[in-house]
JSON list of C-alpha atoms and ligand atoms in Angstrom, two decimals:
[
{"chain": "A", "resi": 1, "resn": "UNK", "atom": "CA", "xyz": [70.16, -12.87, -63.55]},
{"chain": "A", "resi": 2, "resn": "UNK", "atom": "CA", "xyz": [71.05, -15.78, -65.63]},
{"chain": "A", "resi": 3, "resn": "UNK", "atom": "CA", "xyz": [73.73, -18.32, -64.47]},
{"chain": "A", "resi": 4, "resn": "UNK", "atom": "CA", "xyz": [76.49, -16.60, -66.91]},
{"chain": "A", "resi": 5, "resn": "UNK", "atom": "CA", "xyz": [75.57, -12.83, -65.62]},
{"chain": "A", "resi": 6, "resn": "UNK", "atom": "CA", "xyz": [78.61, -11.29, -64.28]},
{"chain": "A", "resi": 7, "resn": "UNK", "atom": "CA", "xyz": [77.65, -10.49, -60.73]},
{"chain": "A", "resi": 8, "resn": "UNK", "atom": "CA", "xyz": [78.19, -7.14, -59.57]},
{"chain": "A", "resi": 9, "resn": "UNK", "atom": "CA", "xyz": [77.90, -5.90, -56.00]},
{"chain": "A", "resi": 10, "resn": "UNK", "atom": "CA", "xyz": [77.66, -2.35, -54.84]},
{"chain": "A", "resi": 11, "resn": "UNK", "atom": "CA", "xyz": [79.54, -1.59, -51.92]},
{"chain": "A", "resi": 12, "resn": "UNK", "atom": "CA", "xyz": [78.24, 1.71, -49.79]},
{"chain": "A", "resi": 13, "resn": "UNK", "atom": "CA", "xyz": [78.90, 4.00, -47.42]},
{"chain": "A", "resi": 14, "resn": "UNK", "atom": "CA", "xyz": [80.44, 7.23, -46.37]},
{"chain": "A", "resi": 15, "resn": "UNK", "atom": "CA", "xyz": [84.12, 6.12, -46.44]},
{"chain": "A", "resi": 16, "resn": "UNK", "atom": "CA", "xyz": [85.09, 9.63, -45.23]},
{"chain": "A", "resi": 17, "resn": "UNK", "atom": "CA", "xyz": [87.94, 8.65, -45.86]},
{"chain": "A", "resi": 18, "resn": "UNK", "atom": "CA", "xyz": [88.59, 5.16, -47.42]},
{"chain": "A", "resi": 19, "resn": "UNK", "atom": "CA", "xyz": [90.46, 3.22, -44.76]},
{"chain": "A", "resi": 20, "resn": "UNK", "atom": "CA", "xyz": [92.50, -0.05, -45.02]},
{"chain": "A", "resi": 21, "resn": "UNK", "atom": "CA", "xyz": [89.29, -1.87, -43.27]},
{"chain": "A", "resi": 22, "resn": "UNK", "atom": "CA", "xyz": [87.46, -0.92, -45.81]},
{"chain": "A", "resi": 23, "resn": "UNK", "atom": "CA", "xyz": [89.85, -1.89, -48.73]},
{"chain": "A", "resi": 24, "resn": "UNK", "atom": "CA", "xyz": [90.31, -5.52, -47.12]},
{"chain": "A", "resi": 25, "resn": "UNK", "atom": "CA", "xyz": [86.31, -5.90, -47.60]},
{"chain": "A", "resi": 26, "resn": "UNK", "atom": "CA", "xyz": [86.41, -4.60, -51.24]},
{"chain": "A", "resi": 27, "resn": "UNK", "atom": "CA", "xyz": [89.09, -7.15, -51.60]},
{"chain": "A", "resi": 28, "resn": "UNK", "atom": "CA", "xyz": [86.78, -9.90, -50.18]},
{"chain": "A", "resi": 29, "resn": "UNK", "atom": "CA", "xyz": [83.70, -9.31, -51.83]},
{"chain": "A", "resi": 30, "resn": "UNK", "atom": "CA", "xyz": [86.00, -9.80, -55.13]},
{"chain": "A", "resi": 31, "resn": "UNK", "atom": "CA", "xyz": [86.52, -13.11, -54.20]},
{"chain": "A", "resi": 32, "resn": "UNK", "atom": "CA", "xyz": [82.86, -13.82, -54.71]},
{"chain": "A", "resi": 33, "resn": "UNK", "atom": "CA", "xyz": [81.78, -10.68, -57.36]},
{"chain": "A", "resi": 34, "resn": "UNK", "atom": "CA", "xyz": [82.97, -10.15, -60.85]},
{"chain": "A", "resi": 35, "resn": "UNK", "atom": "CA", "xyz": [82.46, -6.40, -60.57]},
{"chain": "A", "resi": 36, "resn": "UNK", "atom": "CA", "xyz": [82.60, -3.77, -57.19]},
{"chain": "A", "resi": 37, "resn": "UNK", "atom": "CA", "xyz": [80.69, -0.54, -57.39]},
{"chain": "A", "resi": 38, "resn": "UNK", "atom": "CA", "xyz": [82.12, 1.13, -54.33]},
{"chain": "A", "resi": 39, "resn": "UNK", "atom": "CA", "xyz": [78.94, 3.82, -53.60]},
{"chain": "A", "resi": 40, "resn": "UNK", "atom": "CA", "xyz": [79.53, 7.05, -51.88]},
{"chain": "A", "resi": 41, "resn": "UNK", "atom": "CA", "xyz": [76.27, 8.11, -50.30]},
{"chain": "A", "resi": 42, "resn": "UNK", "atom": "CA", "xyz": [75.60, 12.06, -50.29]},
{"chain": "A", "resi": 43, "resn": "UNK", "atom": "CA", "xyz": [73.11, 10.99, -47.58]},
{"chain": "A", "resi": 44, "resn": "UNK", "atom": "CA", "xyz": [74.12, 8.90, -44.97]},
{"chain": "A", "resi": 45, "resn": "UNK", "atom": "CA", "xyz": [71.62, 7.50, -42.43]},
{"chain": "A", "resi": 46, "resn": "UNK", "atom": "CA", "xyz": [73.68, 8.68, -39.36]},
{"chain": "A", "resi": 47, "resn": "UNK", "atom": "CA", "xyz": [74.19, 12.24, -39.37]},
{"chain": "A", "resi": 48, "resn": "UNK", "atom": "CA", "xyz": [77.58, 13.20, -39.97]},
{"chain": "A", "resi": 49, "resn": "UNK", "atom": "CA", "xyz": [80.18, 15.94, -40.03]},
{"chain": "A", "resi": 50, "resn": "UNK", "atom": "CA", "xyz": [82.64, 15.23, -43.60]},
{"chain": "A", "resi": 51, "resn": "UNK", "atom": "CA", "xyz": [85.91, 16.22, -43.97]},
{"chain": "A", "resi": 52, "resn": "UNK", "atom": "CA", "xyz": [85.88, 15.17, -47.68]},
{"chain": "A", "resi": 53, "resn": "UNK", "atom": "CA", "xyz": [83.42, 16.12, -50.42]},
{"chain": "A", "resi": 54, "resn": "UNK", "atom": "CA", "xyz": [81.78, 13.70, -52.31]},
{"chain": "A", "resi": 55, "resn": "UNK", "atom": "CA", "xyz": [83.74, 14.06, -55.37]},
{"chain": "A", "resi": 56, "resn": "UNK", "atom": "CA", "xyz": [86.64, 13.47, -53.48]},
{"chain": "A", "resi": 57, "resn": "UNK", "atom": "CA", "xyz": [86.10, 10.19, -52.08]},
{"chain": "A", "resi": 58, "resn": "UNK", "atom": "CA", "xyz": [85.05, 8.94, -55.48]},
{"chain": "A", "resi": 59, "resn": "UNK", "atom": "CA", "xyz": [88.49, 10.03, -56.71]},
{"chain": "A", "resi": 60, "resn": "UNK", "atom": "CA", "xyz": [90.48, 9.01, -54.11]},
{"chain": "A", "resi": 61, "resn": "UNK", "atom": "CA", "xyz": [88.65, 5.76, -54.30]},
{"chain": "A", "resi": 62, "resn": "UNK", "atom": "CA", "xyz": [89.18, 5.48, -57.88]},
{"chain": "A", "resi": 63, "resn": "UNK", "atom": "CA", "xyz": [93.16, 5.96, -56.65]},
{"chain": "A", "resi": 64, "resn": "UNK", "atom": "CA", "xyz": [93.26, 3.35, -54.66]},
{"chain": "A", "resi": 65, "resn": "UNK", "atom": "CA", "xyz": [92.18, 0.84, -56.52]},
{"chain": "A", "resi": 66, "resn": "UNK", "atom": "CA", "xyz": [93.84, 2.49, -59.84]},
{"chain": "A", "resi": 67, "resn": "UNK", "atom": "CA", "xyz": [95.53, -1.27, -60.44]},
{"chain": "A", "resi": 68, "resn": "UNK", "atom": "CA", "xyz": [92.06, -3.12, -60.75]},
{"chain": "A", "resi": 69, "resn": "UNK", "atom": "CA", "xyz": [89.99, -2.74, -62.97]},
{"chain": "A", "resi": 70, "resn": "UNK", "atom": "CA", "xyz": [86.75, -4.91, -61.66]},
{"chain": "A", "resi": 71, "resn": "UNK", "atom": "CA", "xyz": [86.60, -1.65, -58.61]},
{"chain": "A", "resi": 72, "resn": "UNK", "atom": "CA", "xyz": [85.42, 1.68, -59.67]},
{"chain": "A", "resi": 73, "resn": "UNK", "atom": "CA", "xyz": [83.87, 4.14, -57.20]},
{"chain": "A", "resi": 74, "resn": "UNK", "atom": "CA", "xyz": [80.70, 5.88, -58.01]},
{"chain": "A", "resi": 75, "resn": "UNK", "atom": "CA", "xyz": [78.88, 9.16, -56.23]},
{"chain": "A", "resi": 76, "resn": "UNK", "atom": "CA", "xyz": [75.35, 8.19, -55.77]},
{"chain": "A", "resi": 77, "resn": "UNK", "atom": "CA", "xyz": [72.07, 10.21, -54.38]},
{"chain": "A", "resi": 78, "resn": "UNK", "atom": "CA", "xyz": [69.08, 9.03, -52.79]},
{"chain": "A", "resi": 79, "resn": "UNK", "atom": "CA", "xyz": [68.09, 5.90, -51.82]},
{"chain": "A", "resi": 80, "resn": "UNK", "atom": "CA", "xyz": [70.73, 2.70, -51.96]},
{"chain": "A", "resi": 81, "resn": "UNK", "atom": "CA", "xyz": [68.02, 0.56, -53.79]},
{"chain": "A", "resi": 82, "resn": "UNK", "atom": "CA", "xyz": [66.84, 2.82, -56.15]},
{"chain": "A", "resi": 83, "resn": "UNK", "atom": "CA", "xyz": [71.07, 2.95, -56.95]},
{"chain": "A", "resi": 84, "resn": "UNK", "atom": "CA", "xyz": [71.49, -0.85, -57.14]},
{"chain": "A", "resi": 85, "resn": "UNK", "atom": "CA", "xyz": [68.35, -1.17, -59.46]},
{"chain": "A", "resi": 86, "resn": "UNK", "atom": "CA", "xyz": [70.11, 1.54, -62.00]},
{"chain": "A", "resi": 87, "resn": "UNK", "atom": "CA", "xyz": [73.40, -0.29, -61.75]},
{"chain": "A", "resi": 88, "resn": "UNK", "atom": "CA", "xyz": [71.92, -3.51, -62.39]},
{"chain": "A", "resi": 89, "resn": "UNK", "atom": "CA", "xyz": [72.92, -5.06, -58.99]},
{"chain": "A", "resi": 90, "resn": "UNK", "atom": "CA", "xyz": [71.56, -7.64, -56.44]},
{"chain": "A", "resi": 91, "resn": "UNK", "atom": "CA", "xyz": [74.12, -7.57, -54.23]},
{"chain": "A", "resi": 92, "resn": "UNK", "atom": "CA", "xyz": [74.87, -5.08, -51.44]},
{"chain": "A", "resi": 93, "resn": "UNK", "atom": "CA", "xyz": [77.89, -5.40, -49.24]},
{"chain": "A", "resi": 94, "resn": "UNK", "atom": "CA", "xyz": [79.07, -4.29, -46.13]},
{"chain": "A", "resi": 95, "resn": "UNK", "atom": "CA", "xyz": [81.51, -4.65, -43.68]},
{"chain": "A", "resi": 96, "resn": "UNK", "atom": "CA", "xyz": [80.82, -6.54, -39.98]},
{"chain": "A", "resi": 97, "resn": "UNK", "atom": "CA", "xyz": [83.41, -4.82, -37.14]},
{"chain": "A", "resi": 98, "resn": "UNK", "atom": "CA", "xyz": [82.00, -6.18, -33.90]},
{"chain": "A", "resi": 99, "resn": "UNK", "atom": "CA", "xyz": [78.73, -6.80, -32.54]},
{"chain": "A", "resi": 100, "resn": "UNK", "atom": "CA", "xyz": [78.19, -3.08, -31.91]},
{"chain": "A", "resi": 101, "resn": "UNK", "atom": "CA", "xyz": [78.02, -2.81, -35.79]},
{"chain": "A", "resi": 102, "resn": "UNK", "atom": "CA", "xyz": [75.80, -5.05, -35.63]},
{"chain": "A", "resi": 103, "resn": "UNK", "atom": "CA", "xyz": [72.16, -3.64, -34.88]},
{"chain": "A", "resi": 104, "resn": "UNK", "atom": "CA", "xyz": [72.79, -0.63, -37.26]},
{"chain": "A", "resi": 105, "resn": "UNK", "atom": "CA", "xyz": [73.80, -2.96, -39.91]},
{"chain": "A", "resi": 106, "resn": "UNK", "atom": "CA", "xyz": [70.68, -5.03, -39.58]},
{"chain": "A", "resi": 107, "resn": "UNK", "atom": "CA", "xyz": [68.36, -2.29, -39.44]},
{"chain": "A", "resi": 108, "resn": "UNK", "atom": "CA", "xyz": [69.56, -0.88, -43.10]},
{"chain": "A", "resi": 109, "resn": "UNK", "atom": "CA", "xyz": [69.56, -4.44, -44.28]},
{"chain": "A", "resi": 110, "resn": "UNK", "atom": "CA", "xyz": [66.11, -5.57, -43.35]},
{"chain": "A", "resi": 111, "resn": "UNK", "atom": "CA", "xyz": [64.99, -1.87, -44.48]},
{"chain": "A", "resi": 112, "resn": "UNK", "atom": "CA", "xyz": [66.90, -2.40, -47.96]},
{"chain": "A", "resi": 113, "resn": "UNK", "atom": "CA", "xyz": [64.81, -5.71, -48.06]},
{"chain": "A", "resi": 114, "resn": "UNK", "atom": "CA", "xyz": [61.24, -3.94, -46.96]},
{"chain": "A", "resi": 115, "resn": "UNK", "atom": "CA", "xyz": [62.25, -1.65, -49.58]},
{"chain": "A", "resi": 116, "resn": "UNK", "atom": "CA", "xyz": [63.62, -3.64, -52.61]},
{"chain": "A", "resi": 117, "resn": "UNK", "atom": "CA", "xyz": [63.20, -7.57, -52.06]},
{"chain": "A", "resi": 118, "resn": "UNK", "atom": "CA", "xyz": [65.04, -8.79, -54.14]},
{"chain": "A", "resi": 119, "resn": "UNK", "atom": "CA", "xyz": [67.88, -7.01, -53.46]},
{"chain": "A", "resi": 120, "resn": "UNK", "atom": "CA", "xyz": [70.44, -9.10, -50.68]},
{"chain": "A", "resi": 121, "resn": "UNK", "atom": "CA", "xyz": [72.91, -7.45, -47.74]},
{"chain": "A", "resi": 122, "resn": "UNK", "atom": "CA", "xyz": [75.86, -9.50, -47.43]},
{"chain": "A", "resi": 123, "resn": "UNK", "atom": "CA", "xyz": [78.22, -9.15, -44.29]},
{"chain": "A", "resi": 124, "resn": "UNK", "atom": "CA", "xyz": [82.19, -9.58, -44.54]},
{"chain": "A", "resi": 125, "resn": "UNK", "atom": "CA", "xyz": [84.25, -9.69, -41.35]},
{"chain": "A", "resi": 126, "resn": "UNK", "atom": "CA", "xyz": [87.69, -7.43, -42.05]},
{"chain": "A", "resi": 127, "resn": "UNK", "atom": "CA", "xyz": [91.26, -9.11, -40.91]},
{"chain": "A", "resi": 128, "resn": "UNK", "atom": "CA", "xyz": [91.35, -8.86, -37.02]},
{"chain": "A", "resi": 129, "resn": "UNK", "atom": "CA", "xyz": [94.05, -5.83, -37.52]},
{"chain": "A", "resi": 130, "resn": "UNK", "atom": "CA", "xyz": [91.54, -3.77, -38.71]},
{"chain": "A", "resi": 131, "resn": "UNK", "atom": "CA", "xyz": [88.14, -4.80, -36.26]},
{"chain": "A", "resi": 132, "resn": "UNK", "atom": "CA", "xyz": [89.08, -0.92, -34.09]},
{"chain": "A", "resi": 133, "resn": "UNK", "atom": "CA", "xyz": [89.34, 0.86, -37.49]},
{"chain": "A", "resi": 134, "resn": "UNK", "atom": "CA", "xyz": [86.87, 3.42, -38.39]},
{"chain": "A", "resi": 135, "resn": "UNK", "atom": "CA", "xyz": [87.10, 6.74, -40.64]},
{"chain": "A", "resi": 136, "resn": "UNK", "atom": "CA", "xyz": [86.49, 8.84, -37.76]},
{"chain": "A", "resi": 137, "resn": "UNK", "atom": "CA", "xyz": [88.94, 7.84, -35.42]},
{"chain": "A", "resi": 138, "resn": "UNK", "atom": "CA", "xyz": [91.35, 7.80, -38.85]},
{"chain": "A", "resi": 139, "resn": "UNK", "atom": "CA", "xyz": [90.11, 11.51, -39.02]},
{"chain": "A", "resi": 140, "resn": "UNK", "atom": "CA", "xyz": [90.21, 12.42, -35.55]},
{"chain": "A", "resi": 141, "resn": "UNK", "atom": "CA", "xyz": [94.25, 10.71, -35.33]},
{"chain": "A", "resi": 142, "resn": "UNK", "atom": "CA", "xyz": [94.94, 12.57, -38.23]},
{"chain": "A", "resi": 143, "resn": "UNK", "atom": "CA", "xyz": [93.57, 16.14, -37.23]},
{"chain": "A", "resi": 144, "resn": "UNK", "atom": "CA", "xyz": [95.48, 15.56, -34.05]},
{"chain": "A", "resi": 145, "resn": "UNK", "atom": "CA", "xyz": [98.98, 15.26, -35.85]},
{"chain": "A", "resi": 146, "resn": "UNK", "atom": "CA", "xyz": [98.94, 11.77, -34.90]},
{"chain": "A", "resi": 147, "resn": "UNK", "atom": "CA", "xyz": [100.45, 9.04, -37.88]},
{"chain": "A", "resi": 148, "resn": "UNK", "atom": "CA", "xyz": [97.93, 7.15, -39.56]},
{"chain": "A", "resi": 149, "resn": "UNK", "atom": "CA", "xyz": [99.99, 5.91, -42.20]},
{"chain": "A", "resi": 150, "resn": "UNK", "atom": "CA", "xyz": [99.25, 2.29, -41.56]},
{"chain": "A", "resi": 151, "resn": "UNK", "atom": "CA", "xyz": [95.74, 2.55, -41.53]},
{"chain": "A", "resi": 152, "resn": "UNK", "atom": "CA", "xyz": [94.96, 4.04, -44.61]},
{"chain": "A", "resi": 153, "resn": "UNK", "atom": "CA", "xyz": [96.82, 3.65, -48.35]},
{"chain": "A", "resi": 154, "resn": "UNK", "atom": "CA", "xyz": [98.73, 6.20, -49.65]},
{"chain": "A", "resi": 155, "resn": "UNK", "atom": "CA", "xyz": [96.51, 8.68, -52.12]},
{"chain": "A", "resi": 156, "resn": "UNK", "atom": "CA", "xyz": [94.10, 8.79, -48.58]},
{"chain": "A", "resi": 157, "resn": "UNK", "atom": "CA", "xyz": [97.10, 10.01, -46.90]},
{"chain": "A", "resi": 158, "resn": "UNK", "atom": "CA", "xyz": [98.51, 12.54, -49.19]},
{"chain": "A", "resi": 159, "resn": "UNK", "atom": "CA", "xyz": [94.37, 14.15, -49.00]},
{"chain": "A", "resi": 160, "resn": "UNK", "atom": "CA", "xyz": [94.64, 13.76, -44.99]},
{"chain": "A", "resi": 161, "resn": "UNK", "atom": "CA", "xyz": [97.95, 15.84, -45.12]},
{"chain": "A", "resi": 162, "resn": "UNK", "atom": "CA", "xyz": [96.90, 18.26, -47.36]},
{"chain": "A", "resi": 163, "resn": "UNK", "atom": "CA", "xyz": [93.57, 18.86, -45.33]},
{"chain": "A", "resi": 164, "resn": "UNK", "atom": "CA", "xyz": [95.49, 19.13, -41.76]},
{"chain": "A", "resi": 165, "resn": "UNK", "atom": "CA", "xyz": [98.50, 20.60, -43.23]},
{"chain": "A", "resi": 166, "resn": "UNK", "atom": "CA", "xyz": [100.92, 17.92, -41.67]},
{"chain": "B", "resi": 201, "resn": "PNS", "atom": "O1", "xyz": [79.28, 4.07, -44.06]},
{"chain": "B", "resi": 201, "resn": "PNS", "atom": "P1", "xyz": [77.91, 4.69, -43.56]},
{"chain": "B", "resi": 201, "resn": "PNS", "atom": "O2", "xyz": [77.92, 6.19, -43.21]},
{"chain": "B", "resi": 201, "resn": "PNS", "atom": "O3", "xyz": [77.64, 3.66, -42.34]},
{"chain": "B", "resi": 201, "resn": "PNS", "atom": "O4", "xyz": [77.00, 3.78, -44.68]},
{"chain": "B", "resi": 201, "resn": "PNS", "atom": "C1", "xyz": [75.78, 4.39, -44.95]},
{"chain": "B", "resi": 201, "resn": "PNS", "atom": "C2", "xyz": [74.96, 4.36, -46.17]},
{"chain": "B", "resi": 201, "resn": "PNS", "atom": "C3", "xyz": [75.39, 5.22, -46.82]},
{"chain": "B", "resi": 201, "resn": "PNS", "atom": "C4", "xyz": [75.37, 2.55, -46.45]},
{"chain": "B", "resi": 201, "resn": "PNS", "atom": "C5", "xyz": [73.65, 4.04, -45.51]},
{"chain": "B", "resi": 201, "resn": "PNS", "atom": "O5", "xyz": [73.64, 5.51, -45.03]},
{"chain": "B", "resi": 201, "resn": "PNS", "atom": "C6", "xyz": [72.81, 4.35, -47.02]},
{"chain": "B", "resi": 201, "resn": "PNS", "atom": "O6", "xyz": [72.31, 3.41, -47.82]},
{"chain": "B", "resi": 201, "resn": "PNS", "atom": "N1", "xyz": [72.80, 6.00, -47.76]},
{"chain": "B", "resi": 201, "resn": "PNS", "atom": "C7", "xyz": [71.94, 6.11, -48.68]},
{"chain": "B", "resi": 201, "resn": "PNS", "atom": "C8", "xyz": [70.04, 6.63, -48.15]},
{"chain": "B", "resi": 201, "resn": "PNS", "atom": "C9", "xyz": [69.35, 5.10, -47.94]},
{"chain": "B", "resi": 201, "resn": "PNS", "atom": "O7", "xyz": [68.97, 4.73, -48.76]},
{"chain": "B", "resi": 201, "resn": "PNS", "atom": "N2", "xyz": [68.62, 4.98, -47.03]},
{"chain": "B", "resi": 201, "resn": "PNS", "atom": "C10", "xyz": [67.82, 3.68, -46.49]},
{"chain": "B", "resi": 201, "resn": "PNS", "atom": "C11", "xyz": [68.53, 2.74, -46.10]},
{"chain": "B", "resi": 201, "resn": "PNS", "atom": "S1", "xyz": [69.14, 2.30, -44.54]}
]
């Protein structure tokens, strides 16, 4: 990478669905990167039951960031480090909400380091108001009829309402 090359960061995850905490991490990343690819994984490291398809998640993330041309969501299959190489990025971004995230994040970052030493993982800490927020809690609260409007952006809220008929 030459000093004048644009910095392309990748923010990978499940984003099922994207929360305002994820959005906060994405916006923080744009303080240090010129472009951000939000990479929605077909294969998550932890077993999860998905609510939205990967395609639905990509579409809704692109809607959330429609006004910012620096941000684009893409789906990826297989290894993250291969995807990073394919899109010409050496910078993987993850959010760290609490100490409970640390072990899982360290494992993934170090595995990615082993697989591809040229790729760096950097962590951003979200605004404190989002430190408790997770996609799984949003899914659960929405599925039980709770109001999640302050935790997700309008395109995500609309999809949740469609899913749960609220
Ligand atoms: O939001 P998540 O589910 O915690 O994100 C995890 C994700 C998707 C970033 C991770 O599972 C991943 O990178 N999956 C792609 C497969 C891969 O590269 N695995 C090896 C590195 S751990």
